[in-house]
XYZ file of N, CA and C in Angstrom:
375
model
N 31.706 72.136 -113.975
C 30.621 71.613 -113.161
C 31.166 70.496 -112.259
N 30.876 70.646 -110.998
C 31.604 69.430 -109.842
C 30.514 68.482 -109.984
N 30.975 67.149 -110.170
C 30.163 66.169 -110.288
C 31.136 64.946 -108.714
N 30.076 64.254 -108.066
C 30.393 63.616 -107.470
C 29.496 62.171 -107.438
N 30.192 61.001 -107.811
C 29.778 60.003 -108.029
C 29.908 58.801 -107.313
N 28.941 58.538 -106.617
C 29.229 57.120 -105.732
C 28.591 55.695 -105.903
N 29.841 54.999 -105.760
C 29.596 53.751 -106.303
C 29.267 52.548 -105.064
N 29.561 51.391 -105.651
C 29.948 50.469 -104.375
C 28.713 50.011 -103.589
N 27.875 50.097 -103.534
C 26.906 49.888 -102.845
C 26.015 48.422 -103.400
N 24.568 48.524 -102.106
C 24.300 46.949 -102.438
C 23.852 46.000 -101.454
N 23.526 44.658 -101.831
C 22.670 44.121 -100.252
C 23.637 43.236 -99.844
N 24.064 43.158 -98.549
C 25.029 42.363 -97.678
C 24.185 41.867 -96.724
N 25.098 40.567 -96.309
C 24.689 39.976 -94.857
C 25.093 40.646 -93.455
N 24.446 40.843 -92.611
C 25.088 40.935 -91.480
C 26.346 40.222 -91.209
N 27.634 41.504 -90.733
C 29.044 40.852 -90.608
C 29.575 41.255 -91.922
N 29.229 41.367 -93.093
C 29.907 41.636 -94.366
C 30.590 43.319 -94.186
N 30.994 42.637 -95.691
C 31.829 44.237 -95.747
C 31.596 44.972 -97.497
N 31.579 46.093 -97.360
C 31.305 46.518 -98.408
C 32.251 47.699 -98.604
N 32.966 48.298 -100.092
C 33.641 49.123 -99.775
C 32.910 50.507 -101.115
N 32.793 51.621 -100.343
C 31.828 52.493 -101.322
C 33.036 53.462 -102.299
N 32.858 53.546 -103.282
C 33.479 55.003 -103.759
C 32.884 56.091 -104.214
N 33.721 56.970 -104.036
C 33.245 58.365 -104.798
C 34.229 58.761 -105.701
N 33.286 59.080 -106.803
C 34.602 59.555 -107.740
C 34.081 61.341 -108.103
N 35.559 62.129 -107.948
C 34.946 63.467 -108.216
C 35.923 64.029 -109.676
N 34.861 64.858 -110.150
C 35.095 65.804 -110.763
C 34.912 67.437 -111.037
N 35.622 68.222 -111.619
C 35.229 69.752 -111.658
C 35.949 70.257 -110.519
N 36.351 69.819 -109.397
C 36.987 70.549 -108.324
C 38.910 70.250 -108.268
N 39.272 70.568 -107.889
C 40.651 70.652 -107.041
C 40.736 69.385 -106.199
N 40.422 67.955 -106.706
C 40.224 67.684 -105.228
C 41.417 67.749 -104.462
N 42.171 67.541 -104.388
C 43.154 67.300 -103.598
C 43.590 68.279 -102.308
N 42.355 69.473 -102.590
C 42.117 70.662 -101.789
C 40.877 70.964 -101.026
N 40.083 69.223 -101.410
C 39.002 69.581 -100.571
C 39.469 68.456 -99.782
N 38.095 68.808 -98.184
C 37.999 67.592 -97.459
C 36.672 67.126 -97.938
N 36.982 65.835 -98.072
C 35.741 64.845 -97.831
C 34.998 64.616 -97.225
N 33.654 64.057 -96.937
C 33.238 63.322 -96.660
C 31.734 62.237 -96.287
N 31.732 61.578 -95.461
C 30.520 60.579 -96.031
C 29.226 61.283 -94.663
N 27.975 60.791 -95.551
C 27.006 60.745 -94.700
C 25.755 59.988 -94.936
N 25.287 59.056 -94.091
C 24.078 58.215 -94.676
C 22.996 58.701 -93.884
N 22.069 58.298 -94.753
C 20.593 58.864 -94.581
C 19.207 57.207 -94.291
N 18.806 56.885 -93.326
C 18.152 55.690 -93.492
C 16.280 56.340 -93.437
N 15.871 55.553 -94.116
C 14.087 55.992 -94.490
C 13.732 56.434 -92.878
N 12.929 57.436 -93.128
C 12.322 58.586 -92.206
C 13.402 58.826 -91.434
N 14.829 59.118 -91.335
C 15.485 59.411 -90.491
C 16.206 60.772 -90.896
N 17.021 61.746 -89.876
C 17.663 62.650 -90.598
C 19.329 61.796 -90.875
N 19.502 62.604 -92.007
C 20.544 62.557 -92.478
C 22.158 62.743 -91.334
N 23.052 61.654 -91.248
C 23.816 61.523 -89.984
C 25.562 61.302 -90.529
N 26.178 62.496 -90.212
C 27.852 62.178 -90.153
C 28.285 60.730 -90.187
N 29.246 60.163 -91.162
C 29.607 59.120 -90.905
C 31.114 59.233 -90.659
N 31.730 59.866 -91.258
C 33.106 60.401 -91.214
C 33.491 61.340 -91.933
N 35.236 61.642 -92.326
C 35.313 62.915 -93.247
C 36.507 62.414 -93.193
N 37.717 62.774 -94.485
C 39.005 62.944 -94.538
C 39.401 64.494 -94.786
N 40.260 64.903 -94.460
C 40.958 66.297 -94.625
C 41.727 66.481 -96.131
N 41.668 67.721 -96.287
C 42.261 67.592 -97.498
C 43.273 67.344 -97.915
N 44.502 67.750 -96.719
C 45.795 67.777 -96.332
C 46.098 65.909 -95.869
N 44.978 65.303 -95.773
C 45.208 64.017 -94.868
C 46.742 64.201 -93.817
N 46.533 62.985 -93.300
C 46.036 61.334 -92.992
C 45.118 61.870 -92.042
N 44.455 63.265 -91.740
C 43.553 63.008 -90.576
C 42.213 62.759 -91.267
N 41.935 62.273 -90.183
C 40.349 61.361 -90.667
C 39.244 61.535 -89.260
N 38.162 61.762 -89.648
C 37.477 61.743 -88.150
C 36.387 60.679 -88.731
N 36.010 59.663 -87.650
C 34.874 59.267 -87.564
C 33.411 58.855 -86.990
N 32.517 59.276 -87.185
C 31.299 59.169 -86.064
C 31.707 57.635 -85.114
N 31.329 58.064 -83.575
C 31.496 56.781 -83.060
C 30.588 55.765 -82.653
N 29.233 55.784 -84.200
C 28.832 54.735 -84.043
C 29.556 53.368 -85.297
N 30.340 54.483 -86.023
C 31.136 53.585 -86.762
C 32.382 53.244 -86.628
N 33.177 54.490 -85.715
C 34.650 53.680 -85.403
C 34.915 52.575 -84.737
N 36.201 52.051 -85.760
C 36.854 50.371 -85.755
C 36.047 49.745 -86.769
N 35.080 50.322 -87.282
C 34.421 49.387 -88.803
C 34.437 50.070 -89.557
N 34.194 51.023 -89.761
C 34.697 51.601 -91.151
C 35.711 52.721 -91.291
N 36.584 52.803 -92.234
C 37.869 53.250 -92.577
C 37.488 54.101 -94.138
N 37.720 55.652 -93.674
C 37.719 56.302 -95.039
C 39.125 56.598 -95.024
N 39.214 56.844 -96.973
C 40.606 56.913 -97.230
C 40.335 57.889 -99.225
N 41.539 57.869 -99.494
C 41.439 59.090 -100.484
C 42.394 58.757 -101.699
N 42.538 58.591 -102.459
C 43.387 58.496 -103.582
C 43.241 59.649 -104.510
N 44.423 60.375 -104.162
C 44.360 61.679 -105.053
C 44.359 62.168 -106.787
N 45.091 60.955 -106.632
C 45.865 60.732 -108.235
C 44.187 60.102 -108.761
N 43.279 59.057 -107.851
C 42.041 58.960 -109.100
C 41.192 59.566 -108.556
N 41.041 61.057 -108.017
C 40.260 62.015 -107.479
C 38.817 60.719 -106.751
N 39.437 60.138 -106.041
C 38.598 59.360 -105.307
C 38.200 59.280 -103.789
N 37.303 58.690 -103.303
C 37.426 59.011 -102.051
C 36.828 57.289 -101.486
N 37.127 56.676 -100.777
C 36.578 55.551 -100.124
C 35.585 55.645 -98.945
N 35.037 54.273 -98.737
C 34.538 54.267 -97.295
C 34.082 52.789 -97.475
N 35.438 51.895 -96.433
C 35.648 50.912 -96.699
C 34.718 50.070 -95.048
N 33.881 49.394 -95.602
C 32.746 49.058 -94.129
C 32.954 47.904 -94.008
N 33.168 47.960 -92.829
C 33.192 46.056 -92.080
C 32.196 45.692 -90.847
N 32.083 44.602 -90.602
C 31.480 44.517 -89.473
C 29.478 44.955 -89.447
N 29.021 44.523 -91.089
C 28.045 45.851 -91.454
C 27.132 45.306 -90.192
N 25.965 45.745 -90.078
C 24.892 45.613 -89.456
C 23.752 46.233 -89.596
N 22.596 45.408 -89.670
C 20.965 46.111 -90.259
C 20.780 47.973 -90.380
N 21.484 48.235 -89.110
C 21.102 49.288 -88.453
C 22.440 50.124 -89.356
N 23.227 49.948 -90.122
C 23.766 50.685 -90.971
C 23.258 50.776 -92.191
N 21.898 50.006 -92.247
C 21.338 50.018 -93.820
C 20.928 51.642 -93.666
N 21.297 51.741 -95.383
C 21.069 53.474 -95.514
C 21.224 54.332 -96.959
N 21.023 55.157 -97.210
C 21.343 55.782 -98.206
C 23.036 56.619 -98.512
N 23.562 56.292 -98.578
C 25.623 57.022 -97.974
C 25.116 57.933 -99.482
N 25.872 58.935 -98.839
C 26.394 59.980 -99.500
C 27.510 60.647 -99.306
N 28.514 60.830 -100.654
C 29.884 61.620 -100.305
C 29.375 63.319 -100.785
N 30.344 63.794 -100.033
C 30.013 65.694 -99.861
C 31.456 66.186 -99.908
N 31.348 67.104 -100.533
C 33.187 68.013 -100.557
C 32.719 69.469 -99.962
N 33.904 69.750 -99.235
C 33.801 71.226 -99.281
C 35.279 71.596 -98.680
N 35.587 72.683 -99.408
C 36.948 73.568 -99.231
C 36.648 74.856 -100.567
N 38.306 74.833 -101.674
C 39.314 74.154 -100.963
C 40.144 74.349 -99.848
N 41.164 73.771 -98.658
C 41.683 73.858 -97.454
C 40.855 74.094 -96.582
N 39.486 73.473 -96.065
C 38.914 73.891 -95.046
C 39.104 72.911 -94.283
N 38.590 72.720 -92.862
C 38.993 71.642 -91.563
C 37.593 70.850 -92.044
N 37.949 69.795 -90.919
C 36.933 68.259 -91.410
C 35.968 69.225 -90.289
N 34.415 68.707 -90.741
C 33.427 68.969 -90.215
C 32.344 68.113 -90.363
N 31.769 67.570 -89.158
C 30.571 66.889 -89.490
C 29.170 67.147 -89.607
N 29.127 68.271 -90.285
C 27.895 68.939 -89.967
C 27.862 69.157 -92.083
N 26.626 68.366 -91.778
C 26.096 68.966 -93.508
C 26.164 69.930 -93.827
N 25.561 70.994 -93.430
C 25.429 72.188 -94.401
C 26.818 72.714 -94.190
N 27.829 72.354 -94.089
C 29.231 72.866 -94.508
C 29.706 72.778 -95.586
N 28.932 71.347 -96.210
C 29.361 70.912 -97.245
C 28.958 71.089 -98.152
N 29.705 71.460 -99.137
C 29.307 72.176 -100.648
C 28.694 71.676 -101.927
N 29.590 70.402 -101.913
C 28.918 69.571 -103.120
C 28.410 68.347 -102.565
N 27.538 67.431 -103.329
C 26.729 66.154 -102.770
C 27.307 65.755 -103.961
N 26.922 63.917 -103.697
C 26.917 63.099 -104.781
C 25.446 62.907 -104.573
N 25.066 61.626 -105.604
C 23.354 61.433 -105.291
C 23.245 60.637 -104.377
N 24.208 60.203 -104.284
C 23.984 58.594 -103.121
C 24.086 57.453 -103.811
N 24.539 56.263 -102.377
C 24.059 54.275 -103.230
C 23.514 53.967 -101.697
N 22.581 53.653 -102.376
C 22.025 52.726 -101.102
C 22.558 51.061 -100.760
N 22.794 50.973 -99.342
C 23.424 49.609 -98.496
C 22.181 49.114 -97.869
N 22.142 48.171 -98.197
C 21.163 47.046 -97.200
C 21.970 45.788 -96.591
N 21.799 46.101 -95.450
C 22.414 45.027 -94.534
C 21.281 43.948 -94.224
N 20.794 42.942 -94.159
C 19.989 42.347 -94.483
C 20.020 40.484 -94.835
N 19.544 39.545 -94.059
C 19.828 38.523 -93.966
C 18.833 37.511 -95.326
């Protein structure tokens, strides 16, 4: 059973940084690509980035590139999404998603195979 678990989350100030994880199990990871997507109340659900399975490529939506940096540690079947620079308007529900194994990064949800449940971020003064 693939289980995907995300941590890290929580209420920050505007300007803070927060760094999220996912921890997986049941899959190969090292054969999937990753990746993140947050969801904020009444909104649809929006690409935040993705790592490849093969890395170092990484894509990220460009309302977040230069602040946040995903990254992957294979050896603790983990996946990051390290946020800087937060701001209100990134408060949200993040969720990590896998899908392969060996497929290309995609930012489109329904590509993606497995979910975690989510942690919710509040950016918030």
């Amino acid at each position: 059973q693939v289980q995907l678990v995300e941590s890290g989350g929580g209420l920050v100030q505007p300007g803070g940084s927060l760094r999220l994880s996912c921890a997986a199990s049941g899959l190969a990871f090292s054969t999937y690509t990753l990746g993140w997507f947050r969801q904020a109340p009444g909104k649809e659900r929006k690409f935040v980035g993705a790592i490849k399975w093969s890395g170092p490529t990484i894509y990220h939506a460009a309302s977040v590139k230069g602040r946040f940096t995903i990254s992957r540690d294979n050896a603790k079947n983990t996946v990051y999404l390290q946020m800087n620079s937060l701001a209100p308007e990134d408060t949200a529900v993040y969720s990590c998603a896998a899908r392969g194994p060996s497929l290309e990064l995609s930012g489109a949800a329904s590509e993606y195979e497995y979910w975690g449940q989510g942690t919710q971020v509040t950016v918030s003064s």
